């Protein structure tokens, strides 16, 4: 035995660390060859992982999105919406999947370009049910032309709107 428990004579069954140390002690060209081989194997592994199908891969579904920024109260037409495919995992609940579902409807809230159009963004029964607990609640769009009146309103405010039609009997 050598100093502090180290062996000085060679072992009959060398340890893994001894074998790896001997492998790396082959000179500069052998070290370069081993490094290039390891790099090549890592590149092959990366390519195999990149090309392999992922577990839980998603399916693309068609979703109606805003073609441009839209203001609340805007009537949706074919120029305001477009069909786009999105991964199923990112499609919000209540999204429209056909342009025919939304054409002619009125927006209850603003939309940014590319934002999916959902049932609660449109004026109608789904919006009324989501805001009020009453299943008979009705939501209708109101266009305010006076900005001072619009400033009086805030989210959650209860508003009763009474209006007359074009004829007196309405």
PDB file of C-alpha atoms in Angstrom:
ATOM      1  CA  UNK A   1       0.000   0.000   0.000  1.00  0.00           C
ATOM      2  CA  UNK A   2       1.139   3.489  -0.774  1.00  0.00           C
ATOM      3  CA  UNK A   3       0.292   6.663   1.016  1.00  0.00           C
ATOM      4  CA  UNK A   4      -2.989   7.019   2.930  1.00  0.00           C
ATOM      5  CA  UNK A   5      -4.623   3.864   1.608  1.00  0.00           C
ATOM      6  CA  UNK A   6      -3.863   4.313  -2.124  1.00  0.00           C
ATOM      7  CA  UNK A   7      -2.688   1.297  -4.052  1.00  0.00           C
ATOM      8  CA  UNK A   8       0.459   1.602  -6.022  1.00  0.00           C
ATOM      9  CA  UNK A   9       0.362  -1.731  -7.860  1.00  0.00           C
ATOM     10  CA  UNK A  10      -2.157  -2.326 -10.684  1.00  0.00           C
ATOM     11  CA  UNK A  11      -5.449  -4.017  -9.857  1.00  0.00           C
ATOM     12  CA  UNK A  12      -6.576  -7.266 -11.400  1.00  0.00           C
ATOM     13  CA  UNK A  13     -10.101  -5.870 -11.819  1.00  0.00           C
ATOM     14  CA  UNK A  14      -9.705  -2.145 -12.538  1.00  0.00           C
ATOM     15  CA  UNK A  15     -12.446   0.222 -11.467  1.00  0.00           C
ATOM     16  CA  UNK A  16     -14.550   2.159 -13.969  1.00  0.00           C
ATOM     17  CA  UNK A  17     -12.779   5.386 -13.068  1.00  0.00           C
ATOM     18  CA  UNK A  18      -9.441   3.700 -13.850  1.00  0.00           C
ATOM     19  CA  UNK A  19     -10.696   2.507 -17.241  1.00  0.00           C
ATOM     20  CA  UNK A  20     -12.092   5.932 -18.152  1.00  0.00           C
ATOM     21  CA  UNK A  21      -8.873   7.604 -17.072  1.00  0.00           C
ATOM     22  CA  UNK A  22      -6.841   5.281 -19.279  1.00  0.00           C
ATOM     23  CA  UNK A  23      -9.165   5.942 -22.224  1.00  0.00           C
ATOM     24  CA  UNK A  24      -8.714   9.707 -21.980  1.00  0.00           C
ATOM     25  CA  UNK A  25      -4.921   9.404 -21.638  1.00  0.00           C
ATOM     26  CA  UNK A  26      -4.365   8.435 -25.259  1.00  0.00           C
ATOM     27  CA  UNK A  27      -2.968  11.706 -26.475  1.00  0.00           C
ATOM     28  CA  UNK A  28      -4.412  14.706 -28.251  1.00  0.00           C
ATOM     29  CA  UNK A  29      -5.708  12.913 -31.368  1.00  0.00           C
ATOM     30  CA  UNK A  30      -7.502  10.262 -29.344  1.00  0.00           C
ATOM     31  CA  UNK A  31      -9.146  12.932 -27.149  1.00  0.00           C
ATOM     32  CA  UNK A  32     -10.337  14.829 -30.228  1.00  0.00           C
ATOM     33  CA  UNK A  33     -11.737  11.613 -31.723  1.00  0.00           C
ATOM     34  CA  UNK A  34     -13.635  10.781 -28.523  1.00  0.00           C
ATOM     35  CA  UNK A  35     -15.054  14.305 -28.255  1.00  0.00           C
ATOM     36  CA  UNK A  36     -16.189  14.295 -31.885  1.00  0.00           C
ATOM     37  CA  UNK A  37     -17.819  10.894 -31.435  1.00  0.00           C
ATOM     38  CA  UNK A  38     -19.647  12.110 -28.317  1.00  0.00           C
ATOM     39  CA  UNK A  39     -20.771  15.273 -30.132  1.00  0.00           C
ATOM     40  CA  UNK A  40     -22.046  13.222 -33.081  1.00  0.00           C
ATOM     41  CA  UNK A  41     -24.015  10.936 -30.769  1.00  0.00           C
ATOM     42  CA  UNK A  42     -25.570  13.954 -29.037  1.00  0.00           C
ATOM     43  CA  UNK A  43     -26.563  15.446 -32.416  1.00  0.00           C
ATOM     44  CA  UNK A  44     -28.201  12.155 -33.413  1.00  0.00           C
ATOM     45  CA  UNK A  45     -30.046  12.016 -30.090  1.00  0.00           C
ATOM     46  CA  UNK A  46     -31.284  15.596 -30.516  1.00  0.00           C
ATOM     47  CA  UNK A  47     -32.506  14.845 -34.058  1.00  0.00           C
ATOM     48  CA  UNK A  48     -34.300  11.704 -32.904  1.00  0.00           C
ATOM     49  CA  UNK A  49     -36.039  13.605 -30.106  1.00  0.00           C
ATOM     50  CA  UNK A  50     -37.001  16.478 -32.410  1.00  0.00           C
ATOM     51  CA  UNK A  51     -38.518  14.188 -35.050  1.00  0.00           C
ATOM     52  CA  UNK A  52     -40.299  11.773 -32.718  1.00  0.00           C
ATOM     53  CA  UNK A  53     -44.049  12.268 -32.257  1.00  0.00           C
ATOM     54  CA  UNK A  54     -44.864  13.871 -28.949  1.00  0.00           C
ATOM     55  CA  UNK A  55     -47.133  12.201 -26.452  1.00  0.00           C
ATOM     56  CA  UNK A  56     -50.367  14.149 -26.170  1.00  0.00           C
ATOM     57  CA  UNK A  57     -49.972  15.931 -29.495  1.00  0.00           C
ATOM     58  CA  UNK A  58     -52.896  18.242 -30.174  1.00  0.00           C
ATOM     59  CA  UNK A  59     -55.348  18.494 -33.023  1.00  0.00           C
ATOM     60  CA  UNK A  60     -55.888  21.762 -34.871  1.00  0.00           C
ATOM     61  CA  UNK A  61     -59.501  22.974 -34.979  1.00  0.00           C
ATOM     62  CA  UNK A  62     -61.039  25.822 -36.999  1.00  0.00           C
ATOM     63  CA  UNK A  63     -61.953  28.862 -34.891  1.00  0.00           C
ATOM     64  CA  UNK A  64     -63.527  32.176 -35.885  1.00  0.00           C
ATOM     65  CA  UNK A  65     -61.254  35.101 -34.957  1.00  0.00           C
ATOM     66  CA  UNK A  66     -61.440  38.862 -35.411  1.00  0.00           C
ATOM     67  CA  UNK A  67     -59.835  39.990 -38.684  1.00  0.00           C
ATOM     68  CA  UNK A  68     -59.107  43.452 -37.236  1.00  0.00           C
ATOM     69  CA  UNK A  69     -59.598  45.349 -33.974  1.00  0.00           C
ATOM     70  CA  UNK A  70     -63.346  45.610 -33.334  1.00  0.00           C
ATOM     71  CA  UNK A  71     -65.231  48.021 -31.071  1.00  0.00           C
ATOM     72  CA  UNK A  72     -68.127  47.011 -28.794  1.00  0.00           C
ATOM     73  CA  UNK A  73     -71.472  47.219 -30.561  1.00  0.00           C
ATOM     74  CA  UNK A  74     -69.952  46.448 -33.962  1.00  0.00           C
ATOM     75  CA  UNK A  75     -72.023  44.272 -36.260  1.00  0.00           C
ATOM     76  CA  UNK A  76     -69.963  41.323 -37.463  1.00  0.00           C
ATOM     77  CA  UNK A  77     -69.775  40.771 -41.206  1.00  0.00           C
ATOM     78  CA  UNK A  78     -67.537  38.692 -43.473  1.00  0.00           C
ATOM     79  CA  UNK A  79     -64.838  41.389 -43.522  1.00  0.00           C
ATOM     80  CA  UNK A  80     -64.643  41.557 -39.707  1.00  0.00           C
ATOM     81  CA  UNK A  81     -64.015  37.854 -39.072  1.00  0.00           C
ATOM     82  CA  UNK A  82     -61.867  35.078 -40.471  1.00  0.00           C
ATOM     83  CA  UNK A  83     -61.428  31.357 -39.915  1.00  0.00           C
ATOM     84  CA  UNK A  84     -58.123  30.280 -38.358  1.00  0.00           C
ATOM     85  CA  UNK A  85     -56.893  26.884 -37.155  1.00  0.00           C
ATOM     86  CA  UNK A  86     -55.599  26.735 -33.588  1.00  0.00           C
ATOM     87  CA  UNK A  87     -54.418  23.850 -31.397  1.00  0.00           C
ATOM     88  CA  UNK A  88     -57.307  22.369 -29.434  1.00  0.00           C
ATOM     89  CA  UNK A  89     -55.504  23.043 -26.141  1.00  0.00           C
ATOM     90  CA  UNK A  90     -55.605  26.847 -26.590  1.00  0.00           C
ATOM     91  CA  UNK A  91     -59.150  27.224 -27.936  1.00  0.00           C
ATOM     92  CA  UNK A  92     -61.372  28.867 -25.274  1.00  0.00           C
ATOM     93  CA  UNK A  93     -64.699  27.312 -24.298  1.00  0.00           C
ATOM     94  CA  UNK A  94     -67.650  28.699 -26.240  1.00  0.00           C
ATOM     95  CA  UNK A  95     -65.594  29.583 -29.319  1.00  0.00           C
ATOM     96  CA  UNK A  96     -67.360  29.855 -32.654  1.00  0.00           C
ATOM     97  CA  UNK A  97     -66.193  27.259 -35.188  1.00  0.00           C
ATOM     98  CA  UNK A  98     -68.094  28.551 -38.216  1.00  0.00           C
ATOM     99  CA  UNK A  99     -68.288  32.037 -39.727  1.00  0.00           C
ATOM    100  CA  UNK A 100     -72.059  31.583 -40.168  1.00  0.00           C
ATOM    101  CA  UNK A 101     -72.444  31.401 -36.359  1.00  0.00           C
ATOM    102  CA  UNK A 102     -71.273  34.996 -35.878  1.00  0.00           C
ATOM    103  CA  UNK A 103     -72.115  36.936 -39.054  1.00  0.00           C
ATOM    104  CA  UNK A 104     -74.848  39.461 -38.272  1.00  0.00           C
ATOM    105  CA  UNK A 105     -74.322  39.309 -34.491  1.00  0.00           C
ATOM    106  CA  UNK A 106     -73.302  42.318 -32.377  1.00  0.00           C
ATOM    107  CA  UNK A 107     -70.227  42.520 -30.165  1.00  0.00           C
ATOM    108  CA  UNK A 108     -70.761  43.147 -26.465  1.00  0.00           C
ATOM    109  CA  UNK A 109     -67.060  43.791 -25.781  1.00  0.00           C
ATOM    110  CA  UNK A 110     -64.051  44.911 -27.806  1.00  0.00           C
ATOM    111  CA  UNK A 111     -61.938  42.360 -29.672  1.00  0.00           C
ATOM    112  CA  UNK A 112     -58.321  42.525 -30.786  1.00  0.00           C
ATOM    113  CA  UNK A 113     -57.197  41.251 -34.186  1.00  0.00           C
ATOM    114  CA  UNK A 114     -56.696  37.466 -34.007  1.00  0.00           C
ATOM    115  CA  UNK A 115     -58.706  37.006 -30.791  1.00  0.00           C
ATOM    116  CA  UNK A 116     -61.150  34.061 -30.883  1.00  0.00           C
ATOM    117  CA  UNK A 117     -64.819  35.046 -30.836  1.00  0.00           C
ATOM    118  CA  UNK A 118     -66.676  33.377 -27.959  1.00  0.00           C
ATOM    119  CA  UNK A 119     -70.352  33.302 -27.030  1.00  0.00           C
ATOM    120  CA  UNK A 120     -69.913  35.732 -24.114  1.00  0.00           C
ATOM    121  CA  UNK A 121     -68.331  38.351 -26.399  1.00  0.00           C
ATOM    122  CA  UNK A 122     -71.528  38.522 -28.438  1.00  0.00           C
ATOM    123  CA  UNK A 123     -74.745  40.227 -27.360  1.00  0.00           C
ATOM    124  CA  UNK A 124     -77.349  37.584 -26.640  1.00  0.00           C
ATOM    125  CA  UNK A 125     -78.587  34.953 -24.237  1.00  0.00           C
ATOM    126  CA  UNK A 126     -75.165  33.480 -23.338  1.00  0.00           C
ATOM    127  CA  UNK A 127     -73.900  36.889 -22.244  1.00  0.00           C
ATOM    128  CA  UNK A 128     -77.039  37.603 -20.215  1.00  0.00           C
ATOM    129  CA  UNK A 129     -76.786  34.223 -18.448  1.00  0.00           C
ATOM    130  CA  UNK A 130     -73.126  34.815 -17.599  1.00  0.00           C
ATOM    131  CA  UNK A 131     -73.806  38.277 -16.106  1.00  0.00           C
ATOM    132  CA  UNK A 132     -77.152  37.781 -14.348  1.00  0.00           C
ATOM    133  CA  UNK A 133     -78.279  34.851 -12.251  1.00  0.00           C
ATOM    134  CA  UNK A 134     -81.758  35.122 -13.766  1.00  0.00           C
ATOM    135  CA  UNK A 135     -82.213  32.669 -16.673  1.00  0.00           C
ATOM    136  CA  UNK A 136     -84.781  35.063 -18.189  1.00  0.00           C
ATOM    137  CA  UNK A 137     -82.297  37.959 -18.349  1.00  0.00           C
ATOM    138  CA  UNK A 138     -81.948  39.647 -21.707  1.00  0.00           C
ATOM    139  CA  UNK A 139     -78.979  41.554 -23.049  1.00  0.00           C
ATOM    140  CA  UNK A 140     -79.251  44.099 -25.839  1.00  0.00           C
ATOM    141  CA  UNK A 141     -76.582  46.403 -27.273  1.00  0.00           C
ATOM    142  CA  UNK A 142     -76.833  50.115 -26.531  1.00  0.00           C
ATOM    143  CA  UNK A 143     -74.763  52.575 -28.531  1.00  0.00           C
ATOM    144  CA  UNK A 144     -73.956  55.657 -26.524  1.00  0.00           C
ATOM    145  CA  UNK A 145     -73.297  58.755 -28.593  1.00  0.00           C
ATOM    146  CA  UNK A 146     -72.597  61.054 -25.641  1.00  0.00           C
ATOM    147  CA  UNK A 147     -69.175  60.342 -24.054  1.00  0.00           C
ATOM    148  CA  UNK A 148     -70.272  62.049 -20.805  1.00  0.00           C
ATOM    149  CA  UNK A 149     -73.037  59.474 -20.358  1.00  0.00           C
ATOM    150  CA  UNK A 150     -70.634  56.637 -21.136  1.00  0.00           C
ATOM    151  CA  UNK A 151     -68.290  57.905 -18.405  1.00  0.00           C
ATOM    152  CA  UNK A 152     -71.056  57.415 -15.812  1.00  0.00           C
ATOM    153  CA  UNK A 153     -71.218  53.684 -16.480  1.00  0.00           C
ATOM    154  CA  UNK A 154     -68.870  51.158 -14.937  1.00  0.00           C
ATOM    155  CA  UNK A 155     -68.645  47.344 -14.948  1.00  0.00           C
ATOM    156  CA  UNK A 156     -71.328  45.804 -12.751  1.00  0.00           C
ATOM    157  CA  UNK A 157     -73.682  48.793 -12.924  1.00  0.00           C
ATOM    158  CA  UNK A 158     -77.384  48.006 -13.348  1.00  0.00           C
ATOM    159  CA  UNK A 159     -78.903  49.928 -16.228  1.00  0.00           C
ATOM    160  CA  UNK A 160     -82.553  50.085 -17.264  1.00  0.00           C
ATOM    161  CA  UNK A 161     -82.925  51.408 -20.788  1.00  0.00           C
ATOM    162  CA  UNK A 162     -86.288  52.500 -22.092  1.00  0.00           C
ATOM    163  CA  UNK A 163     -86.652  53.775 -25.625  1.00  0.00           C
ATOM    164  CA  UNK A 164     -89.324  54.485 -28.163  1.00  0.00           C
ATOM    165  CA  UNK A 165     -89.385  52.990 -31.604  1.00  0.00           C
ATOM    166  CA  UNK A 166     -89.969  54.916 -34.799  1.00  0.00           C
ATOM    167  CA  UNK A 167     -93.723  54.743 -34.261  1.00  0.00           C
ATOM    168  CA  UNK A 168     -95.571  55.864 -31.133  1.00  0.00           C
ATOM    169  CA  UNK A 169     -97.257  52.468 -30.578  1.00  0.00           C
ATOM    170  CA  UNK A 170     -93.924  50.673 -30.117  1.00  0.00           C
TER     171      UNK A 170
END
